[in-house]
Amino acid sequence: MIQNQEKITKSGQDNTGQDNICVRFAPSPTGFLHVGGARTALYNWLFARKQRGTFILRIEDTDVERSEERFWRKILEDLEWLGLNWDKGPFFQHERREIYVQKAQELVQKQKAYYCFCSPQELERQREEAARKDIPFRYDGRCLKIPAQEALERIQAGKPAAIRFRVPEAGKTEFHDLIHGKVSFDNRQLDDFIILRSNGLPTYNLAAVVDDMMMNITHIIRGDDHISNTPKQILLYQALGFPCPQFAHIPMIMGPDNTRLSKRHGAVAVGQYREAGYLPEALVNYLALLGWSYDGQQTIFSIPELIEKFDLKKVSKKAAIFDPVKLDWMNGKYIRQIDEQRYISLALAFLHKAGLVNEAVVQQPPAAVIKILLSVRDKFKKFSELPALVDFFFVDSITLTEEARSQIMASQDNLSLLKELYERLLNIEVFDEVSLEALFQDLIREKGIKMASLAQPVRAAVTGRSASPGVFLTMSLLGRERVLTRLANCLQTLGGGLRREGFVIGQEQGS
Ligand code: GLU
């Protein structure tokens, strides 16, 4: 499954020179890959490919309670499905724990960080007090006052301690965001945040900075929900004596109701889109346009075109709205564009999943099956919609939908028309499209009716539906026996008085 990963290394250090563009996608494996995450990965990937840089995959699994192997495995699989191949990694943060401890201690030595012995209960008490006074909670820095020697003695005596970063008391932390422009935070808004927990695990900010630093990341492209972490990370870079990478915070994705896209809006996991029969290139094309536009006109982009045209400068600051209707439209367009062989094999996979065809048909589809699949190619927008469009070709018995039934019962003449057709079909020599059409033409001429007045009730009777591919094609693909049986059953059920006995549909396929 995982083909393009390098051997997982512990150091995560690479040989990318500082001048080389290097970006990373750093998901936390606490859930499946969401379309928002996929878009972040895509923007990083496009940026790297365009600049001939390096795209690193890093799994941020320091949250041991919530991180699960099945999640990161699926994230890798989804990225591969989307075609977002990575050049290095995946690196796992849980394998790099000593490095974070080392860096946190280095910061203590440089007096940029300090041990904090406040118990969770004590911190809770301070939090409650702040709430009572109606002021935002900010750690009051009480452990900063503990002399270094005493702090060390407490540690040696086995007292649990976290490490807090010492945020400068005054001044501002500013950066130039490639999308938002100048962003400025007052240091007084930031409190002395924890970088290493008392259980020895790093917090996100420390682990991310240490890794970005050691992996020579030049550009951090991520969701703008992380913008408030950036000043803390910049302070960490400065304290560790390392130049800051550039930041590009991309806009959030909202649902059609303008709230942050979530499960409430329907499918959000990439895997769900795959299951529903979206094509990876359609999803990639659609996600690329969520927050980025080339000239405001063009909507369909091949992958090489995206690589060539993608530009962070053209990414919007404003939140993007996820529009499932547009995605469906785009997917339908791609379904009609892909090569025939790929179309057939995807279509068969979905029919197989729906239980309509067996493995043998998937392996060697008969010509009639291929014809059926090609006849509906422009009638659906995602492969999961396909089985319902063609199931009547593959099942033994059909049930008329309400609509089909009322189409047949719309006129009293329809039943006798169907009966007459039935009798003529018994004698037709060749049961193919051309002869069927000739037979229909004769019948409507004699009756003085329009083709639709005959074709529609026939379609309803032999498919059970009000819509199907062309009626002559449909009938020829169903074959004489099934058409006759379905017409007879329909007449029997609806009062036309005909029944064919002893016929087992399904044995006659292709007749
Ligand atoms: N693990 C973080 C997330 O999944 C990554 C944030 C970042 O890119 O720095 O949101």
Coordinates of C-alpha atoms and ligand atoms in Angstrom, one line a residue:
M1 CA 0.0 0.0 0.0
I2 CA 2.7 2.5 1.0
Q3 CA 5.0 2.6 -1.9
N4 CA 6.6 6.0 -2.0
Q5 CA 7.6 6.3 1.6
E6 CA 11.2 6.3 2.6
K7 CA 12.4 4.1 5.4
I8 CA 11.0 5.7 8.5
T9 CA 13.8 7.4 10.2
K10 CA 14.2 8.5 13.7
S11 CA 16.2 11.6 13.1
G12 CA 14.0 13.1 10.4
Q13 CA 16.9 15.1 9.4
D14 CA 17.4 15.5 5.7
N15 CA 20.0 16.7 3.4
T16 CA 17.8 19.4 1.7
G17 CA 19.9 22.5 1.6
Q18 CA 18.5 25.6 3.2
D19 CA 18.0 27.2 -0.1
N20 CA 15.9 24.5 -1.5
I21 CA 12.2 24.9 -1.1
C22 CA 10.9 22.4 1.4
V23 CA 7.4 22.1 2.7
R24 CA 5.5 19.6 4.8
F25 CA 2.1 18.2 5.4
A26 CA 1.8 17.4 9.1
P27 CA -1.5 15.7 9.9
S28 CA -2.4 14.5 13.4
P29 CA -3.6 10.9 13.1
T30 CA -6.6 11.5 15.4
G31 CA -9.2 11.1 12.6
F32 CA -9.5 10.5 8.9
L33 CA -8.2 12.9 6.2
H34 CA -10.7 15.6 5.9
V35 CA -11.2 17.6 2.7
G36 CA -9.6 20.6 4.5
G37 CA -6.5 18.6 5.3
A38 CA -6.4 17.3 1.8
R39 CA -6.5 20.8 0.4
T40 CA -3.6 21.8 2.8
A41 CA -1.7 18.8 1.5
L42 CA -2.5 19.7 -2.1
Y43 CA -1.4 23.3 -1.8
N44 CA 1.9 22.2 -0.2
W45 CA 2.4 19.6 -2.9
L46 CA 1.6 22.0 -5.7
F47 CA 4.0 24.6 -4.3
A48 CA 6.7 22.0 -3.9
R49 CA 6.2 20.6 -7.4
K50 CA 6.2 24.0 -9.0
Q51 CA 9.4 25.1 -7.2
R52 CA 11.0 21.7 -7.7
G53 CA 11.2 21.5 -4.0
T54 CA 10.7 18.8 -1.4
F55 CA 7.4 17.7 0.0
I56 CA 7.7 16.0 3.4
L57 CA 5.0 14.0 5.2
R58 CA 5.1 14.1 9.0
I59 CA 2.7 12.4 11.3
E60 CA 2.1 14.5 14.4
D61 CA 1.2 11.8 16.8
T62 CA 2.4 13.1 20.1
D63 CA -1.1 13.0 21.4
V64 CA -0.8 9.3 22.4
E65 CA -4.4 9.0 23.6
R66 CA -6.0 10.2 20.4
S67 CA -3.6 9.1 17.8
E68 CA -4.3 5.8 16.1
E69 CA -2.4 3.7 13.6
R70 CA -5.5 3.0 11.5
F71 CA -5.8 6.8 11.0
W72 CA -2.3 7.5 9.8
R73 CA -2.4 4.4 7.6
K74 CA -5.6 5.6 6.0
I75 CA -4.2 9.2 5.7
L76 CA -1.3 7.8 3.7
E77 CA -3.6 5.7 1.6
D78 CA -5.9 8.7 0.8
L79 CA -2.9 10.9 -0.1
E80 CA -1.7 8.2 -2.4
W81 CA -5.1 7.9 -4.0
L82 CA -5.1 11.7 -4.6
G83 CA -1.7 11.4 -6.2
L84 CA 0.0 13.6 -3.6
N85 CA 3.2 11.7 -3.3
W86 CA 5.7 12.8 -0.7
D87 CA 9.5 12.9 -1.2
K88 CA 10.5 12.2 2.4
G89 CA 8.8 10.5 5.4
P90 CA 6.5 9.7 6.9
F91 CA 8.3 10.9 10.0
F92 CA 6.6 10.1 13.2
Q93 CA 6.9 12.5 16.1
H94 CA 6.4 9.8 18.7
E95 CA 9.8 8.3 17.6
R96 CA 11.5 11.6 18.2
R97 CA 10.5 12.3 21.8
E98 CA 14.1 12.5 23.2
I99 CA 14.8 15.3 20.7
Y100 CA 12.0 17.4 22.0
V101 CA 13.0 16.8 25.6
Q102 CA 16.6 17.8 24.7
K103 CA 15.5 21.0 23.0
A104 CA 13.2 22.0 25.9
Q105 CA 16.1 21.5 28.3
E106 CA 18.3 23.5 26.1
L107 CA 15.8 26.3 26.3
V108 CA 15.8 26.0 30.1
Q109 CA 19.6 26.3 30.1
K110 CA 19.4 29.4 28.0
Q111 CA 16.8 30.7 30.4
K112 CA 14.3 30.9 27.7
A113 CA 12.1 28.4 29.5
Y114 CA 11.6 27.3 33.0
Y115 CA 10.3 24.3 35.0
C116 CA 6.7 24.7 36.2
F117 CA 5.6 22.6 39.2
C118 CA 2.0 23.8 39.4
S119 CA -0.3 20.8 39.7
P120 CA -3.3 20.5 37.4
Q121 CA -5.4 21.3 40.4
E122 CA -3.5 24.4 41.2
L123 CA -3.8 25.5 37.6
E124 CA -7.5 24.8 37.6
R125 CA -7.8 27.0 40.8
Q126 CA -6.0 29.8 39.0
R127 CA -8.3 29.4 36.0
E128 CA -11.4 29.5 38.1
E129 CA -10.1 32.6 39.8
A130 CA -9.6 34.3 36.5
A131 CA -13.1 33.3 35.5
R132 CA -14.5 34.7 38.7
K133 CA -12.7 38.0 38.0
D134 CA -13.9 37.8 34.4
I135 CA -10.4 38.2 33.0
P136 CA -8.7 35.8 30.5
F137 CA -6.6 33.2 32.2
R138 CA -2.9 33.8 31.9
Y139 CA -0.4 31.8 33.8
D140 CA 0.9 34.1 36.4
G141 CA 4.6 33.0 36.1
R142 CA 4.9 32.0 39.7
C143 CA 7.3 29.1 39.0
L144 CA 9.6 31.5 37.1
K145 CA 10.5 32.9 40.6
I146 CA 11.9 29.5 41.7
P147 CA 15.7 29.7 41.7
A148 CA 17.3 27.4 39.1
Q149 CA 19.2 25.4 41.7
E150 CA 16.0 24.7 43.7
A151 CA 14.1 23.8 40.6
L152 CA 16.8 21.2 39.7
E153 CA 16.7 19.8 43.3
R154 CA 12.9 19.4 43.0
I155 CA 13.3 17.6 39.7
Q156 CA 16.0 15.3 41.1
A157 CA 13.7 14.6 44.0
G158 CA 11.2 13.3 41.5
K159 CA 8.7 16.2 41.5
P160 CA 6.7 16.3 38.3
A161 CA 7.4 19.4 36.3
A162 CA 6.3 20.8 32.9
I163 CA 8.5 23.2 31.0
R164 CA 7.1 26.5 30.1
F165 CA 8.4 28.9 27.5
R166 CA 9.2 32.4 28.8
V167 CA 7.3 34.8 26.6
P168 CA 8.8 38.3 26.5
E169 CA 6.8 40.6 28.8
A170 CA 6.5 43.4 26.3
G171 CA 6.8 44.0 22.6
K172 CA 5.2 42.5 19.6
T173 CA 5.8 39.4 17.5
E174 CA 5.2 40.1 13.9
F175 CA 5.5 38.2 10.6
H176 CA 4.7 38.7 7.0
D177 CA 2.2 36.1 6.0
L178 CA 2.3 35.2 2.3
I179 CA -1.5 35.3 2.2
H180 CA -2.6 37.7 5.0
G181 CA 0.3 40.2 4.7
K182 CA 1.5 41.7 8.0
V183 CA 0.3 39.9 11.1
S184 CA 1.1 41.3 14.5
F185 CA 0.6 40.0 18.0
D186 CA 1.1 41.8 21.2
N187 CA 3.3 39.6 23.4
R188 CA 1.2 40.5 26.4
Q189 CA -1.6 38.5 24.8
L190 CA 0.5 35.3 25.0
D191 CA 1.1 33.6 28.3
D192 CA 4.1 31.4 29.2
F193 CA 2.9 28.4 27.3
I194 CA 3.9 24.8 28.1
I195 CA 6.3 23.2 25.7
L196 CA 7.0 20.0 27.5
R197 CA 4.4 18.3 29.6
S198 CA 5.2 16.8 33.0
N199 CA 4.9 13.3 31.3
G200 CA 7.8 14.2 29.0
L201 CA 5.6 14.7 25.9
P202 CA 6.1 17.8 23.9
T203 CA 3.2 20.1 23.0
Y204 CA 2.3 20.7 19.4
N205 CA 4.1 24.1 19.2
L206 CA 7.5 22.7 20.4
A207 CA 7.4 19.5 18.4
A208 CA 6.3 21.4 15.2
V209 CA 9.0 24.0 15.6
V210 CA 11.8 21.5 16.4
D211 CA 10.8 19.4 13.4
D212 CA 10.3 22.2 11.0
M213 CA 13.7 23.5 12.0
M214 CA 15.5 20.1 11.7
M215 CA 13.7 19.2 8.5
N216 CA 14.8 22.6 7.0
I217 CA 11.2 23.6 6.2
T218 CA 11.3 26.8 4.2
H219 CA 7.5 27.5 3.9
I220 CA 4.8 26.5 6.3
I221 CA 1.5 26.3 4.4
R222 CA -1.4 25.4 6.7
G223 CA -4.9 26.4 7.7
D224 CA -5.4 29.8 9.2
D225 CA -6.8 28.2 12.3
H226 CA -3.1 27.9 13.2
I227 CA -2.4 31.6 12.9
S228 CA -2.6 32.1 16.6
N229 CA 0.1 29.5 17.1
T230 CA 2.5 31.3 14.8
P231 CA 3.7 34.0 17.2
K232 CA 4.5 31.3 19.8
Q233 CA 6.4 29.3 17.1
I234 CA 8.3 32.4 16.0
L235 CA 9.4 33.0 19.5
L236 CA 10.6 29.5 19.8
Y237 CA 12.6 29.8 16.6
Q238 CA 14.2 32.9 17.9
A239 CA 15.0 31.3 21.3
L240 CA 16.5 28.3 19.6
G241 CA 18.5 30.6 17.3
F242 CA 17.1 29.5 14.1
P243 CA 15.8 31.6 11.2
C244 CA 12.0 31.5 10.7
P245 CA 10.5 29.9 7.7
Q246 CA 7.9 31.8 5.7
F247 CA 4.2 31.4 6.6
A248 CA 1.2 31.1 4.4
H249 CA -2.1 30.6 6.3
I250 CA -4.8 29.4 3.9
P251 CA -8.5 30.2 4.5
M252 CA -10.9 27.9 6.2
I253 CA -13.4 25.8 4.3
M254 CA -17.0 26.5 5.2
G255 CA -20.2 24.6 4.5
P256 CA -22.9 26.2 2.4
D257 CA -24.4 27.7 5.6
N258 CA -21.2 29.6 6.3
T259 CA -20.2 27.6 9.3
R260 CA -16.9 25.6 9.4
L261 CA -17.2 22.5 7.2
S262 CA -17.9 19.5 9.4
K263 CA -19.7 16.2 9.4
R264 CA -22.9 18.1 9.8
H265 CA -22.6 19.1 6.2
G266 CA -22.3 15.5 5.0
A267 CA -19.3 13.7 3.7
V268 CA -16.0 15.4 4.8
A269 CA -13.5 12.5 4.8
V270 CA -11.6 11.9 1.5
G271 CA -12.3 8.2 1.9
Q272 CA -16.0 8.9 1.8
Y273 CA -15.6 10.6 -1.5
R274 CA -13.6 7.7 -2.9
E275 CA -16.3 5.3 -1.7
A276 CA -19.0 7.4 -3.3
G277 CA -17.3 7.2 -6.7
Y278 CA -15.5 10.5 -7.1
L279 CA -12.4 10.5 -9.2
P280 CA -9.2 11.7 -7.5
E281 CA -8.4 14.1 -10.3
A282 CA -11.8 15.7 -9.9
L283 CA -11.5 16.1 -6.2
V284 CA -8.0 17.5 -6.6
N285 CA -9.2 20.0 -9.2
Y286 CA -12.1 21.0 -7.0
L287 CA -10.0 21.3 -3.9
A288 CA -7.4 23.4 -5.7
L289 CA -10.2 26.0 -6.4
L290 CA -11.3 26.2 -2.8
G291 CA -9.5 29.4 -1.9
W292 CA -7.4 29.8 -5.1
S293 CA -8.3 30.9 -8.5
Y294 CA -6.2 31.4 -11.6
D295 CA -8.1 34.0 -13.6
G296 CA -11.5 33.7 -12.2
Q297 CA -12.7 31.9 -15.3
Q298 CA -11.0 28.6 -15.8
T299 CA -12.4 25.8 -13.7
I300 CA -11.0 22.6 -15.2
F301 CA -7.3 22.1 -14.7
S302 CA -5.2 19.0 -15.4
I303 CA -2.6 18.2 -12.7
P304 CA 0.4 19.5 -14.8
E305 CA -1.6 22.7 -15.4
L306 CA -2.3 23.1 -11.7
I307 CA 1.4 22.7 -11.0
E308 CA 2.2 25.3 -13.6
K309 CA -0.4 27.8 -12.6
F310 CA -0.8 27.5 -8.8
D311 CA 0.4 30.5 -7.0
L312 CA 0.2 31.2 -3.3
K313 CA -0.2 34.9 -4.1
K314 CA -3.5 34.2 -5.6
V315 CA -4.9 32.4 -2.6
S316 CA -7.7 34.3 -1.0
K317 CA -7.8 35.5 2.5
K318 CA -11.5 34.9 2.7
A319 CA -13.0 31.6 3.7
A320 CA -13.9 29.3 0.9
I321 CA -17.4 27.7 0.6
F322 CA -17.6 24.0 -0.2
D323 CA -20.2 23.5 -2.9
P324 CA -21.1 19.9 -3.3
V325 CA -23.1 20.6 -6.5
K326 CA -20.1 22.1 -8.2
L327 CA -18.0 19.1 -7.1
D328 CA -20.6 16.8 -8.6
W329 CA -20.7 18.7 -11.8
M330 CA -16.9 18.5 -12.0
N331 CA -16.8 14.9 -11.2
G332 CA -19.4 14.1 -13.9
K333 CA -17.2 16.0 -16.4
Y334 CA -14.2 14.0 -15.5
I335 CA -16.2 10.7 -15.7
R336 CA -16.9 11.6 -19.3
Q337 CA -13.2 12.4 -19.9
I338 CA -11.3 9.5 -18.6
D339 CA -10.3 6.8 -20.9
E340 CA -12.8 4.1 -21.7
Q341 CA -11.0 1.2 -20.1
R342 CA -10.6 3.1 -16.8
Y343 CA -14.3 4.1 -16.9
I344 CA -15.4 0.5 -17.5
S345 CA -13.3 -0.9 -14.7
L346 CA -14.5 1.7 -12.2
A347 CA -18.1 1.1 -13.3
L348 CA -17.7 -2.6 -12.9
A349 CA -16.2 -2.2 -9.5
F350 CA -19.2 -0.3 -8.4
L351 CA -21.7 -2.8 -9.9
H352 CA -19.8 -5.5 -8.2
K353 CA -20.0 -3.7 -4.9
A354 CA -23.7 -3.3 -5.4
G355 CA -24.0 -7.1 -6.0
L356 CA -25.1 -6.7 -9.6
V357 CA -22.3 -8.5 -11.3
N358 CA -20.0 -11.3 -10.2
E359 CA -16.2 -11.5 -10.3
A360 CA -16.2 -13.3 -13.6
V361 CA -18.0 -10.4 -15.3
V362 CA -15.6 -7.9 -13.7
Q363 CA -12.7 -9.9 -15.0
Q364 CA -14.1 -10.3 -18.5
P365 CA -17.1 -8.1 -19.1
P366 CA -19.3 -9.4 -22.0
A367 CA -19.8 -6.9 -24.9
A368 CA -23.4 -6.3 -23.8
V369 CA -22.3 -5.2 -20.4
I370 CA -19.8 -2.8 -21.8
K371 CA -22.5 -1.4 -24.1
I372 CA -24.8 -0.9 -21.1
L373 CA -22.1 0.9 -19.2
L374 CA -21.2 3.2 -22.1
S375 CA -24.8 4.0 -22.8
V376 CA -25.2 5.7 -19.4
R377 CA -21.8 7.3 -19.1
D378 CA -23.2 10.9 -19.3
K379 CA -26.2 10.2 -17.0
F380 CA -24.5 10.3 -13.6
K381 CA -22.1 12.4 -11.6
K382 CA -20.5 9.8 -9.3
F383 CA -20.1 6.1 -9.6
S384 CA -22.3 5.3 -6.6
E385 CA -25.2 6.6 -8.7
L386 CA -24.6 4.1 -11.5
P387 CA -26.0 0.8 -10.1
A388 CA -29.5 2.4 -9.7
L389 CA -29.4 3.5 -13.4
V390 CA -28.7 0.0 -14.8
D391 CA -29.7 -2.5 -12.2
F392 CA -32.7 -3.6 -14.2
F393 CA -30.3 -5.1 -16.8
F394 CA -28.8 -7.4 -14.2
V395 CA -31.6 -8.5 -11.9
D396 CA -34.0 -11.3 -12.5
S397 CA -37.2 -9.6 -11.6
I398 CA -38.1 -6.0 -11.5
T399 CA -40.7 -4.0 -9.6
L400 CA -42.4 -1.1 -11.3
T401 CA -41.8 2.3 -9.7
E402 CA -44.9 4.3 -8.9
E403 CA -43.9 6.6 -11.8
A404 CA -43.5 3.8 -14.3
R405 CA -46.8 2.3 -13.2
S406 CA -48.6 5.5 -13.7
Q407 CA -47.0 6.0 -17.1
I408 CA -48.4 2.7 -18.2
M409 CA -51.8 3.4 -16.7
A410 CA -51.9 6.9 -18.1
S411 CA -54.0 5.6 -21.0
Q412 CA -56.4 2.7 -21.3
D413 CA -55.0 2.0 -24.7
N414 CA -51.5 1.3 -23.3
L415 CA -52.3 -2.2 -22.1
S416 CA -53.7 -3.3 -25.4
L417 CA -50.8 -1.6 -27.1
L418 CA -48.3 -3.5 -25.0
K419 CA -50.2 -6.7 -25.7
E420 CA -50.0 -6.1 -29.4
L421 CA -46.3 -5.4 -29.2
Y422 CA -45.8 -8.6 -27.2
E423 CA -47.4 -10.6 -29.9
R424 CA -45.4 -9.0 -32.6
L425 CA -42.2 -9.5 -30.7
L426 CA -42.9 -13.2 -30.5
N427 CA -42.4 -13.3 -34.2
I428 CA -39.6 -10.9 -34.8
E429 CA -36.7 -12.7 -36.4
V430 CA -33.7 -10.7 -35.2
F431 CA -34.0 -9.1 -31.8
D432 CA -31.7 -6.2 -32.5
E433 CA -31.9 -2.4 -32.4
V434 CA -32.6 -2.0 -36.1
S435 CA -35.4 -4.6 -36.3
L436 CA -37.0 -3.4 -33.1
E437 CA -37.1 0.2 -34.4
A438 CA -38.7 -1.0 -37.7
L439 CA -41.2 -3.0 -35.7
F440 CA -42.1 0.0 -33.5
Q441 CA -42.3 2.3 -36.6
D442 CA -44.8 -0.1 -38.2
L443 CA -46.9 -0.3 -35.1
I444 CA -47.1 3.5 -34.5
R445 CA -47.9 4.1 -38.1
E446 CA -50.8 1.6 -38.0
K447 CA -52.1 3.1 -34.7
G448 CA -51.5 6.7 -35.8
I449 CA -49.7 7.5 -32.6
K450 CA -46.4 9.1 -31.8
M451 CA -43.2 7.1 -31.0
A452 CA -43.2 8.4 -27.4
S453 CA -46.7 7.1 -26.8
L454 CA -45.4 3.6 -27.5
A455 CA -41.8 3.8 -26.3
Q456 CA -42.6 5.3 -22.9
P457 CA -45.0 2.6 -21.6
V458 CA -42.7 -0.1 -23.1
R459 CA -39.7 1.3 -21.3
A460 CA -41.7 1.5 -18.1
A461 CA -42.8 -2.1 -18.5
V462 CA -39.4 -3.7 -19.4
T463 CA -37.2 -1.6 -17.0
G464 CA -39.7 -0.8 -14.3
R465 CA -38.4 2.8 -14.6
S466 CA -39.4 6.0 -16.3
A467 CA -35.8 6.6 -17.6
S468 CA -33.4 4.3 -19.3
P469 CA -31.0 4.4 -22.2
G470 CA -32.7 4.4 -25.6
V471 CA -35.6 1.9 -25.7
F472 CA -34.3 -0.1 -28.7
L473 CA -30.9 -0.4 -27.2
T474 CA -32.3 -1.3 -23.8
M475 CA -34.6 -4.0 -25.3
S476 CA -31.9 -5.5 -27.4
L477 CA -29.5 -5.6 -24.5
L478 CA -32.2 -7.2 -22.2
G479 CA -32.8 -9.8 -24.9
R480 CA -36.0 -11.3 -26.3
E481 CA -36.8 -13.6 -23.4
R482 CA -36.5 -11.0 -20.7
V483 CA -38.4 -8.4 -22.6
L484 CA -41.3 -10.8 -23.3
T485 CA -41.4 -12.0 -19.7
R486 CA -41.4 -8.5 -18.3
L487 CA -44.1 -7.4 -20.7
A488 CA -46.2 -10.4 -19.8
N489 CA -45.7 -9.9 -16.1
C490 CA -46.6 -6.3 -16.4
L491 CA -49.8 -7.1 -18.3
Q492 CA -50.6 -9.8 -15.8
T493 CA -50.1 -7.4 -12.8
L494 CA -51.9 -4.4 -14.4
G495 CA -54.7 -6.4 -15.9
G496 CA -53.7 -7.0 -19.4
G497 CA -54.0 -10.8 -19.0
L498 CA -50.8 -12.4 -20.1
R499 CA -48.4 -14.6 -18.3
R500 CA -45.3 -16.5 -19.5
E501 CA -44.7 -19.6 -17.6
G502 CA -41.5 -21.6 -16.9
F503 CA -39.1 -18.9 -17.8
V504 CA -36.1 -18.2 -15.5
I505 CA -34.7 -14.8 -16.2
G506 CA -31.0 -14.6 -16.0
Q507 CA -30.4 -17.8 -17.8
E508 CA -31.2 -16.0 -21.0
Q509 CA -28.7 -13.2 -20.7
G510 CA -27.4 -12.0 -24.0
S511 CA -30.2 -13.7 -26.0
Ligands
GLU1 N1 -0.8 18.6 13.3 C1 -1.3 19.9 13.0 C2 -2.7 19.7 12.4 O1 -3.1 18.7 12.0 C3 -0.4 20.6 11.9 C4 -0.4 22.0 12.0 C5 0.8 22.6 11.2 O2 0.8 22.4 10.0 O3 1.6 23.2 11.8 O4 -3.5 20.7 12.4

